[in-house]
Amino acid sequence: MGVEQRGAFYEVTGALRDMVPNHVFSLLSMVAMEPPTCFDAAAIRSKKSDVFAAMPAVDPARAVRGQYGAGTVLGKPVKAYRQEADVAPESGVETYAAMKLEIDNWRWAGVPFYVRTGKYLSQRNTEIAICFKQAPHAAFQDTPIDALRANWLVLSIAPDKSISLQFEVKRPGPVVDLAAVKMDFRYDDWFPKEPNVGYETLLYDVMIGDQTLFMRVDMVEQAWRIVQPVLDAWAEGPPKLPLYLAGSAGPDAADELLARDGRRWRPIDGAGKLS
């Protein structure tokens, strides 16, 4: 399972401090929480809080950071982060963070959660991708399990709001042969498009007193508890920041993080592609 926010902008605090405990964890909790008893703010936030309480602190060996160097994004040249205005030439601020998370409860025990967020990647997308576990047996003769593609449920939040279900079907004909297909739903195809970047919704919720989308104090404390070991490890000694080209998919170390588990990231510039 993956929760990703890609191509967003960060303050000088860095990708991990600014994005992961706030935006990324909010998305993760909405995916992993148990069904609330009702859809009011108190019930929803209590279930989201349970998710954070069940998450152990991140092992620094399961976290990766990086900083973008000069490159090209969407056909436009981009300077290296350390060449930006008001940035120190030896800055150790990360502009990319990725990590492996776990949730130690009945439903999610043994299920890895991979999150990543980065500035000046090849494309800006906010996406939640849920990969379904393969069945232990295939009812198709001479078809090994590892030859079947995984089924995916992909929730795209930005820039397009959509839901995609990707699965295997039998090709037409007498031979049992499977092909990967997908079904797509796009909000813009059914509802009038609204010029809303998200902050309008939050400001409106503040004005009407709706706390559903906001982190509660105990949730904030748990979120920082989860990432604090990584922050402490990164603060020790000189910064070891892998550089990645602006316009790329991030540092190679992030690919290596998933390769240890025999997995790989979904393509950044191919949102919605079959994987």
Coordinates of C-alpha atoms in Angstrom, one line a residue:
M1 CA 0.0 0.0 0.0
G2 CA 1.3 3.4 -0.8
V3 CA 0.4 6.9 0.1
E4 CA 2.2 9.6 -1.9
Q5 CA 2.3 13.3 -2.3
R6 CA 4.6 14.2 -5.1
G7 CA 5.9 17.6 -6.3
A8 CA 4.6 19.7 -3.5
F9 CA 6.4 22.8 -2.1
Y10 CA 8.1 22.7 1.3
E11 CA 9.3 25.4 3.7
V12 CA 12.8 25.5 5.0
T13 CA 11.9 22.9 7.6
G14 CA 12.3 20.1 5.1
A15 CA 10.1 17.5 3.5
L16 CA 9.9 15.2 6.5
R17 CA 9.0 17.8 9.1
D18 CA 6.6 19.7 6.9
M19 CA 4.8 17.1 4.8
V20 CA 4.9 13.7 6.4
P21 CA 3.4 14.2 9.9
N22 CA 0.8 16.5 8.6
H23 CA -0.4 16.0 5.0
V24 CA 0.8 12.5 4.3
F25 CA -0.2 11.0 7.6
S26 CA -3.7 12.6 7.3
L27 CA -4.2 10.7 4.0
L28 CA -2.8 7.5 5.5
S29 CA -5.1 7.6 8.5
M30 CA -8.2 8.1 6.3
V31 CA -7.2 5.0 4.4
A32 CA -6.3 2.8 7.4
M33 CA -8.9 3.8 10.0
E34 CA -11.7 1.5 11.0
P35 CA -15.3 2.5 10.1
P36 CA -16.5 5.2 12.5
T37 CA -19.8 4.8 14.4
C38 CA -21.1 7.9 12.6
F39 CA -19.7 10.6 10.3
D40 CA -19.2 13.4 12.8
A41 CA -15.9 15.0 13.6
A42 CA -15.4 13.3 17.0
A43 CA -16.1 9.8 15.7
I44 CA -13.9 10.1 12.7
R45 CA -10.9 11.7 14.5
S46 CA -11.1 9.0 17.2
K47 CA -10.7 6.3 14.6
K48 CA -7.9 8.1 12.9
S49 CA -6.2 8.6 16.3
D50 CA -6.3 4.8 16.8
V51 CA -4.3 4.4 13.6
F52 CA -1.4 6.6 14.9
A53 CA -1.5 4.9 18.3
A54 CA -0.9 1.5 16.6
M55 CA 2.0 2.7 14.5
P56 CA 5.5 2.0 15.9
A57 CA 8.2 4.6 15.5
V58 CA 10.0 4.5 12.2
D59 CA 13.4 2.7 12.0
P60 CA 15.8 5.2 10.5
A61 CA 17.1 2.4 8.3
R62 CA 13.6 2.4 6.7
A63 CA 13.7 6.1 5.8
V64 CA 15.3 7.9 2.9
R65 CA 15.9 11.6 2.2
G66 CA 17.3 13.6 -0.7
Q67 CA 17.8 17.0 -2.1
Y68 CA 17.2 18.1 -5.7
G69 CA 20.0 19.2 -7.9
A70 CA 19.8 21.2 -11.2
G71 CA 17.6 19.7 -13.8
T72 CA 14.5 20.2 -16.0
V73 CA 10.9 20.1 -14.9
L74 CA 8.1 20.1 -17.5
G75 CA 10.6 21.5 -20.1
K76 CA 11.8 24.3 -17.9
P77 CA 15.3 24.5 -16.4
V78 CA 15.5 24.3 -12.6
K79 CA 18.4 25.4 -10.4
A80 CA 19.7 23.2 -7.6
Y81 CA 18.1 23.7 -4.2
R82 CA 21.3 25.1 -2.8
Q83 CA 21.4 27.7 -5.6
E84 CA 17.9 29.0 -4.7
A85 CA 17.6 32.5 -3.2
D86 CA 18.2 32.6 0.6
V87 CA 19.3 29.0 0.7
A88 CA 22.7 28.3 2.3
P89 CA 25.3 26.7 -0.1
E90 CA 25.8 23.9 2.4
S91 CA 22.1 23.5 3.3
G92 CA 21.2 20.1 4.7
V93 CA 17.4 20.5 4.3
E94 CA 15.8 17.6 2.6
T95 CA 13.4 18.2 -0.3
Y96 CA 12.5 14.5 -0.6
A97 CA 11.5 11.9 2.0
A98 CA 10.4 8.3 1.7
M99 CA 9.8 5.7 4.3
K100 CA 8.2 2.4 5.2
L101 CA 5.6 2.4 7.9
E102 CA 3.7 -0.3 9.8
I103 CA 0.4 -0.5 11.7
D104 CA 0.4 -3.0 14.5
N105 CA -3.3 -3.8 14.8
W106 CA -5.6 -6.7 13.9
R107 CA -6.4 -5.5 10.3
W108 CA -3.0 -4.2 9.1
A109 CA -0.5 -6.4 10.9
G110 CA 2.1 -7.4 8.3
V111 CA 1.0 -4.9 5.6
P112 CA 3.7 -2.4 4.7
F113 CA 2.8 1.2 4.0
Y114 CA 5.2 3.1 1.7
V115 CA 5.0 6.9 1.6
R116 CA 7.0 9.4 -0.3
T117 CA 6.9 13.1 -1.0
G118 CA 9.2 15.3 -2.9
K119 CA 9.8 18.7 -4.5
Y120 CA 10.6 19.2 -8.2
L121 CA 9.9 15.7 -9.3
S122 CA 8.8 14.8 -12.9
Q123 CA 5.2 15.6 -12.2
R124 CA 2.9 16.8 -9.4
N125 CA 0.5 14.2 -8.2
T126 CA -1.2 13.3 -4.9
E127 CA -2.2 9.6 -5.1
I128 CA -3.1 6.8 -2.8
A129 CA -2.4 3.4 -4.4
I130 CA -3.7 0.2 -2.7
C131 CA -2.2 -3.1 -4.0
F132 CA -4.3 -6.2 -3.2
K133 CA -2.6 -9.3 -2.0
Q134 CA -2.4 -12.2 -4.4
A135 CA -4.6 -15.2 -3.8
P136 CA -2.7 -18.2 -2.6
H137 CA -3.9 -20.3 -5.5
A138 CA -4.9 -19.6 -9.2
A139 CA -7.7 -21.6 -10.7
F140 CA -6.2 -21.3 -14.1
Q141 CA -4.3 -24.4 -15.3
D142 CA -0.6 -23.9 -15.9
T143 CA -0.8 -20.2 -14.6
P144 CA 1.6 -19.6 -11.8
I145 CA 0.6 -17.0 -9.2
D146 CA 3.6 -14.8 -9.8
A147 CA 2.6 -14.5 -13.5
L148 CA -0.6 -12.6 -12.6
R149 CA -0.6 -8.9 -12.2
A150 CA -1.7 -7.4 -8.9
N151 CA -5.1 -5.7 -8.6
W152 CA -4.9 -2.0 -7.7
L153 CA -7.3 0.5 -6.3
V154 CA -5.9 4.0 -7.1
L155 CA -7.4 7.1 -5.5
S156 CA -6.1 10.3 -7.3
I157 CA -6.5 13.4 -5.2
A158 CA -4.6 16.0 -7.2
P159 CA -4.5 17.4 -9.8
D160 CA -7.4 15.2 -11.0
K161 CA -9.9 13.7 -8.6
S162 CA -10.5 10.2 -9.7
I163 CA -10.8 6.5 -8.7
S164 CA -9.3 3.7 -10.8
L165 CA -9.8 0.0 -10.2
Q166 CA -7.2 -2.2 -12.1
F167 CA -7.7 -5.9 -12.4
E168 CA -7.3 -9.0 -14.6
V169 CA -10.0 -10.2 -17.0
K170 CA -10.2 -13.1 -19.5
R171 CA -9.5 -12.1 -23.1
P172 CA -12.3 -13.0 -25.5
G173 CA -11.8 -16.3 -27.2
P174 CA -11.6 -20.1 -26.5
V175 CA -8.2 -19.8 -24.8
V176 CA -7.9 -18.9 -21.1
D177 CA -5.7 -15.9 -21.3
L178 CA -5.8 -13.0 -18.9
A179 CA -5.3 -9.3 -19.6
A180 CA -4.9 -6.3 -17.3
V181 CA -7.7 -3.7 -17.6
K182 CA -9.0 -0.8 -15.5
M183 CA -12.3 1.0 -14.7
D184 CA -12.0 4.8 -14.2
F185 CA -14.2 7.3 -12.5
R186 CA -13.4 11.0 -12.8
Y187 CA -15.2 13.7 -10.8
D188 CA -14.9 16.2 -13.7
D189 CA -16.9 13.8 -16.0
W190 CA -19.9 13.9 -13.7
F191 CA -19.8 17.1 -11.7
P192 CA -19.1 20.8 -12.6
K193 CA -15.4 21.6 -12.1
E194 CA -14.7 23.9 -9.1
P195 CA -11.6 26.1 -8.9
N196 CA -10.7 24.6 -5.4
V197 CA -7.1 23.8 -4.4
G198 CA -8.1 22.5 -1.0
Y199 CA -7.4 25.4 1.2
E200 CA -10.8 26.9 0.5
T201 CA -12.4 23.8 2.0
L202 CA -10.2 24.0 5.1
L203 CA -10.9 27.7 5.6
Y204 CA -14.7 27.1 5.2
D205 CA -14.5 24.3 7.8
V206 CA -12.7 26.6 10.2
M207 CA -15.5 29.2 9.8
I208 CA -18.3 26.7 10.4
G209 CA -16.4 24.9 13.2
D210 CA -16.1 21.5 11.4
Q211 CA -13.0 19.7 12.8
T212 CA -13.3 16.5 10.8
L213 CA -10.2 17.2 8.6
F214 CA -8.0 18.6 11.3
M215 CA -5.5 16.8 13.5
R216 CA -6.3 16.5 17.2
V217 CA -3.6 17.1 19.8
D218 CA -3.1 13.4 20.6
M219 CA -2.9 12.7 16.8
V220 CA -0.2 15.4 16.4
E221 CA 1.8 14.0 19.3
Q222 CA 1.6 10.5 18.0
A223 CA 2.6 11.6 14.5
W224 CA 5.8 13.3 15.8
R225 CA 6.5 10.3 18.0
I226 CA 6.5 8.1 14.9
V227 CA 9.0 10.2 12.9
Q228 CA 11.2 11.5 15.7
P229 CA 13.8 8.7 15.6
V230 CA 14.4 9.5 11.9
L231 CA 14.8 13.2 12.7
D232 CA 17.2 12.4 15.5
A233 CA 19.3 10.1 13.3
W234 CA 19.4 12.7 10.4
A235 CA 20.5 15.4 12.9
E236 CA 23.5 13.5 14.0
G237 CA 26.8 14.3 12.2
P238 CA 27.2 16.0 8.8
P239 CA 24.2 15.7 6.5
K240 CA 24.3 12.8 4.0
L241 CA 21.9 13.9 1.4
P242 CA 21.6 11.9 -1.8
L243 CA 21.1 14.3 -4.7
Y244 CA 18.5 13.7 -7.4
L245 CA 18.0 15.5 -10.6
A246 CA 15.1 18.0 -10.7
G247 CA 12.5 16.4 -13.0
S248 CA 13.4 12.8 -11.9
A249 CA 11.6 10.4 -9.7
G250 CA 13.8 11.1 -6.7
P251 CA 17.0 9.6 -5.3
D252 CA 18.1 6.0 -6.1
A253 CA 18.1 5.2 -2.4
A254 CA 14.2 5.4 -2.5
D255 CA 14.2 2.7 -5.1
E256 CA 16.5 0.6 -3.0
L257 CA 14.2 1.0 0.0
L258 CA 11.4 -0.9 -1.8
A259 CA 13.7 -3.2 -3.7
R260 CA 14.7 -4.8 -0.3
D261 CA 11.1 -6.0 -0.1
G262 CA 10.9 -7.1 -3.8
R263 CA 8.7 -4.1 -4.7
R264 CA 9.0 -0.9 -6.7
W265 CA 7.3 2.5 -6.8
R266 CA 4.5 3.3 -9.2
P267 CA 5.7 5.6 -12.1
I268 CA 5.3 9.2 -11.1
D269 CA 4.6 10.4 -14.6
G270 CA 2.3 7.6 -15.4
A271 CA -0.5 8.0 -12.8
G272 CA -3.2 5.6 -13.6
K273 CA -1.0 3.2 -15.7
L274 CA -1.4 -0.5 -15.1
S275 CA 1.5 -1.8 -12.9

